């Protein structure tokens, strides 16, 4: 054990003795400079400026000041001509409303509210519009009865009251028959019935055809099935 350690120490002293005493120790030497890699072919050729710069390294244009940059980004919050701006906003709002009303009248799903949107509601509207409904003339009938009730003959007024009751009963019966048939058609077509669809269709039967919104998209006799 002693000979091996002594031989290792002697080898270390022999290696140190071969070094030049003027040379700095290995840990104090400066690293060798790494030579630059040769230029490879890229998106730009050598000698051409890149990024808007000249061959000398300059941009070729003056740098905008901070005020110029802020002025370029700044937008006027209040227009100079307020009357013209208000008139333009009113015209744009009027055009948007007209477009929304036209879309709603045509049955466009983008402009329909929750009450009218959906394929089942469209099916119900087409079902009602394709048939003759007794209740769609209820408004005209009631106005006519209101005028006739002011006649001086009492018997005529009493008779008209009974006529009104009979007409309302017929309208309700017709709406019930329509809603039952619509319910069966919805189950055949969609499998399930959206809640409120029968009441939605029944209320449409009491509206005149020309006053319905959305407008009727089918003719009388054209069933959606």
Short mmCIF file of C-alpha atoms in Angstrom, two decimals:
data_model
loop_
_atom_site.label_atom_id
_atom_site.label_comp_id
_atom_site.label_asym_id
_atom_site.label_seq_id
_atom_site.Cartn_x
_atom_site.Cartn_y
_atom_site.Cartn_z
CA UNK A 1 0.00 0.00 0.00
CA UNK A 2 2.85 2.34 0.83
CA UNK A 3 4.69 1.63 -2.43
CA UNK A 4 1.57 2.26 -4.53
CA UNK A 5 0.84 5.60 -2.89
CA UNK A 6 4.46 6.60 -3.07
CA UNK A 7 4.62 5.72 -6.76
CA UNK A 8 1.49 7.77 -7.44
CA UNK A 9 2.95 10.74 -5.61
CA UNK A 10 6.25 10.41 -7.47
CA UNK A 11 4.38 10.35 -10.80
CA UNK A 12 2.54 13.53 -9.91
CA UNK A 13 5.79 15.30 -8.97
CA UNK A 14 7.41 14.11 -12.21
CA UNK A 15 4.52 15.51 -14.30
CA UNK A 16 4.69 18.84 -12.45
CA UNK A 17 8.43 19.02 -12.89
CA UNK A 18 8.03 18.79 -16.69
CA UNK A 19 5.93 22.00 -16.76
CA UNK A 20 7.54 25.34 -17.52
CA UNK A 21 7.64 27.41 -14.34
CA UNK A 22 6.86 30.55 -16.41
CA UNK A 23 3.63 29.11 -17.81
CA UNK A 24 0.48 29.87 -15.84
CA UNK A 25 -1.32 26.97 -14.23
CA UNK A 26 -3.98 25.20 -16.39
CA UNK A 27 -6.89 26.65 -14.46
CA UNK A 28 -5.66 30.21 -15.08
CA UNK A 29 -5.29 29.92 -18.84
CA UNK A 30 -7.73 31.79 -21.10
CA UNK A 31 -10.03 29.64 -23.28
CA UNK A 32 -9.28 29.38 -26.95
CA UNK A 33 -11.45 31.59 -29.18
CA UNK A 34 -14.05 29.70 -31.21
CA UNK A 35 -13.76 30.53 -34.92
CA UNK A 36 -16.92 31.98 -36.46
CA UNK A 37 -19.04 29.55 -38.47
CA UNK A 38 -19.15 30.12 -42.20
CA UNK A 39 -22.25 31.92 -43.50
CA UNK A 40 -25.01 29.63 -44.62
CA UNK A 41 -27.57 30.29 -47.27
CA UNK A 42 -30.67 31.89 -45.73
CA UNK A 43 -33.61 34.05 -46.78
CA UNK A 44 -31.33 37.06 -47.46
CA UNK A 45 -28.21 37.30 -49.55
CA UNK A 46 -24.94 38.61 -48.22
CA UNK A 47 -24.38 42.30 -48.72
CA UNK A 48 -28.11 43.10 -48.85
CA UNK A 49 -29.64 45.11 -46.01
CA UNK A 50 -32.29 43.39 -43.88
CA UNK A 51 -35.17 44.80 -41.85
CA UNK A 52 -35.17 48.14 -43.69
CA UNK A 53 -31.50 48.88 -42.92
CA UNK A 54 -28.74 50.13 -45.20
CA UNK A 55 -25.47 48.19 -45.79
CA UNK A 56 -23.81 50.47 -43.25
CA UNK A 57 -26.25 49.28 -40.53
CA UNK A 58 -28.51 52.35 -40.51
CA UNK A 59 -32.28 52.31 -40.97
CA UNK A 60 -32.30 54.90 -43.73
CA UNK A 61 -35.20 56.85 -42.15
CA UNK A 62 -35.54 58.99 -39.04
CA UNK A 63 -36.94 57.39 -35.92
CA UNK A 64 -40.39 58.83 -35.09
CA UNK A 65 -40.60 60.67 -31.83
CA UNK A 66 -42.87 59.66 -28.99
CA UNK A 67 -45.31 62.45 -29.77
CA UNK A 68 -45.57 61.34 -33.38
CA UNK A 69 -46.24 57.74 -32.33
CA UNK A 70 -48.94 58.79 -29.85
CA UNK A 71 -50.54 61.07 -32.44
CA UNK A 72 -50.66 58.19 -34.94
CA UNK A 73 -52.38 55.89 -32.42
CA UNK A 74 -54.72 58.52 -31.05
CA UNK A 75 -58.30 58.63 -32.32
CA UNK A 76 -60.77 61.40 -31.58
CA UNK A 77 -63.35 60.27 -29.01
CA UNK A 78 -65.70 63.15 -29.84
CA UNK A 79 -66.22 63.90 -33.55
CA UNK A 80 -65.84 67.43 -34.74
CA UNK A 81 -69.31 67.58 -36.31
CA UNK A 82 -71.66 66.16 -33.66
CA UNK A 83 -74.83 66.77 -35.67
CA UNK A 84 -73.50 64.79 -38.63
CA UNK A 85 -72.35 61.97 -36.34
CA UNK A 86 -75.79 61.79 -34.68
CA UNK A 87 -77.51 61.76 -38.04
CA UNK A 88 -75.29 58.92 -39.24
CA UNK A 89 -75.93 56.92 -36.06
CA UNK A 90 -79.70 57.41 -36.43
CA UNK A 91 -79.59 56.26 -40.04
CA UNK A 92 -77.52 53.20 -39.13
CA UNK A 93 -79.88 52.34 -36.26
CA UNK A 94 -82.90 52.74 -38.54
CA UNK A 95 -81.32 50.44 -41.11
CA UNK A 96 -80.58 47.81 -38.46
CA UNK A 97 -84.17 47.93 -37.20
CA UNK A 98 -85.57 47.66 -40.70
CA UNK A 99 -83.32 44.70 -41.40
CA UNK A 100 -84.36 43.02 -38.15
CA UNK A 101 -88.06 43.58 -38.87
CA UNK A 102 -87.70 42.23 -42.40
CA UNK A 103 -85.82 39.18 -41.11
CA UNK A 104 -88.45 38.55 -38.44
CA UNK A 105 -91.29 38.89 -40.94
CA UNK A 106 -89.54 36.43 -43.27
CA UNK A 107 -89.00 33.92 -40.46
CA UNK A 108 -85.22 34.21 -40.40
CA UNK A 109 -83.93 32.38 -37.31
CA UNK A 110 -81.26 35.03 -36.71
CA UNK A 111 -83.90 37.68 -35.95
CA UNK A 112 -86.49 35.57 -34.13
CA UNK A 113 -86.97 35.69 -30.40
CA UNK A 114 -87.14 32.70 -28.06
CA UNK A 115 -90.91 32.45 -28.55
CA UNK A 116 -90.70 31.98 -32.33
CA UNK A 117 -87.29 30.33 -32.80
CA UNK A 118 -86.82 26.62 -33.43
CA UNK A 119 -87.88 24.04 -36.01
CA UNK A 120 -90.98 22.99 -34.09
CA UNK A 121 -92.26 26.55 -33.86
CA UNK A 122 -91.75 26.94 -37.61
CA UNK A 123 -93.62 23.69 -38.17
CA UNK A 124 -96.48 24.92 -35.96
CA UNK A 125 -96.70 28.22 -37.86
CA UNK A 126 -96.83 26.43 -41.19
CA UNK A 127 -99.45 24.05 -39.85
CA UNK A 128 -101.70 26.91 -38.74
CA UNK A 129 -101.14 28.97 -41.89
CA UNK A 130 -101.96 26.03 -44.16
CA UNK A 131 -105.53 25.67 -42.88
CA UNK A 132 -108.64 27.81 -42.57
CA UNK A 133 -109.14 28.87 -38.94
CA UNK A 134 -112.47 30.10 -37.62
CA UNK A 135 -110.82 32.25 -34.98
CA UNK A 136 -108.77 34.38 -37.39
CA UNK A 137 -111.81 36.61 -38.02
CA UNK A 138 -112.65 37.08 -34.37
CA UNK A 139 -111.47 40.71 -34.31
CA UNK A 140 -113.65 41.74 -37.25
CA UNK A 141 -116.60 39.83 -35.84
CA UNK A 142 -116.34 41.47 -32.42
CA UNK A 143 -116.08 44.97 -33.92
CA UNK A 144 -119.17 44.32 -36.01
CA UNK A 145 -121.09 43.04 -33.01
CA UNK A 146 -120.01 46.06 -30.96
CA UNK A 147 -121.50 48.39 -33.55
CA UNK A 148 -124.75 46.44 -33.87
CA UNK A 149 -125.28 46.35 -30.11
CA UNK A 150 -125.94 50.11 -30.13
CA UNK A 151 -129.15 49.58 -32.10
CA UNK A 152 -132.27 50.74 -30.30
CA UNK A 153 -133.93 47.35 -30.64
CA UNK A 154 -133.32 45.40 -27.46
CA UNK A 155 -134.17 42.00 -28.90
CA UNK A 156 -131.52 42.38 -31.60
CA UNK A 157 -128.87 43.18 -29.03
CA UNK A 158 -129.73 40.11 -26.97
CA UNK A 159 -129.62 37.94 -30.08
CA UNK A 160 -126.20 39.30 -31.02
CA UNK A 161 -124.88 38.46 -27.56
CA UNK A 162 -125.87 34.83 -28.02
CA UNK A 163 -124.29 34.88 -31.47
CA UNK A 164 -121.02 36.12 -29.97
CA UNK A 165 -121.04 33.33 -27.40
CA UNK A 166 -121.67 30.72 -30.08
CA UNK A 167 -118.90 32.08 -32.29
CA UNK A 168 -116.38 32.04 -29.43
CA UNK A 169 -117.30 28.44 -28.61
CA UNK A 170 -116.76 27.45 -32.25
CA UNK A 171 -113.35 29.19 -32.26
CA UNK A 172 -112.26 27.32 -29.13
CA UNK A 173 -113.40 23.96 -30.51
CA UNK A 174 -111.60 24.59 -33.79
CA UNK A 175 -108.38 25.55 -31.94
CA UNK A 176 -108.56 22.38 -29.82
CA UNK A 177 -109.01 20.15 -32.87
CA UNK A 178 -106.12 21.91 -34.62
CA UNK A 179 -103.78 21.63 -31.63
CA UNK A 180 -104.51 17.89 -31.21
CA UNK A 181 -103.73 17.19 -34.85
CA UNK A 182 -100.63 19.35 -34.62
CA UNK A 183 -99.44 17.45 -31.55
CA UNK A 184 -99.73 14.15 -33.40
CA UNK A 185 -97.87 15.57 -36.43
CA UNK A 186 -95.08 16.91 -34.22
CA UNK A 187 -94.60 13.52 -32.56
CA UNK A 188 -94.42 11.82 -35.96
CA UNK A 189 -91.91 14.34 -37.31
CA UNK A 190 -89.71 15.20 -34.31
CA UNK A 191 -90.40 12.39 -31.83
CA UNK A 192 -91.02 14.85 -28.98
CA UNK A 193 -93.07 18.01 -28.60
CA UNK A 194 -91.54 21.24 -27.35
CA UNK A 195 -93.47 22.59 -24.35
CA UNK A 196 -95.79 25.45 -25.22
CA UNK A 197 -96.00 24.66 -28.93
CA UNK A 198 -99.71 23.78 -28.86
CA UNK A 199 -100.59 27.02 -27.04
CA UNK A 200 -98.34 28.95 -29.46
CA UNK A 201 -100.23 27.53 -32.44
CA UNK A 202 -103.64 28.09 -30.83
CA UNK A 203 -102.92 31.78 -30.24
CA UNK A 204 -101.86 32.12 -33.86
CA UNK A 205 -105.26 30.87 -35.02
CA UNK A 206 -106.92 33.90 -33.40
CA UNK A 207 -104.79 36.35 -35.42
CA UNK A 208 -105.70 37.55 -38.90
CA UNK A 209 -103.51 36.05 -41.60
CA UNK A 210 -102.19 39.44 -42.76
CA UNK A 211 -101.32 40.51 -39.21
CA UNK A 212 -99.33 37.41 -38.23
CA UNK A 213 -95.65 37.65 -37.37
CA UNK A 214 -93.63 35.97 -38.71
CA UNK A 215 -95.52 36.19 -42.00
CA UNK A 216 -97.08 33.01 -43.40
CA UNK A 217 -94.62 31.10 -45.58
CA UNK A 218 -97.10 28.57 -47.01
CA UNK A 219 -100.41 28.83 -48.80
CA UNK A 220 -103.70 27.41 -47.62
CA UNK A 221 -103.77 23.68 -48.14
CA UNK A 222 -99.96 23.23 -48.19
CA UNK A 223 -99.34 21.08 -45.14
CA UNK A 224 -95.75 21.05 -43.82
CA UNK A 225 -95.72 17.25 -43.92
#
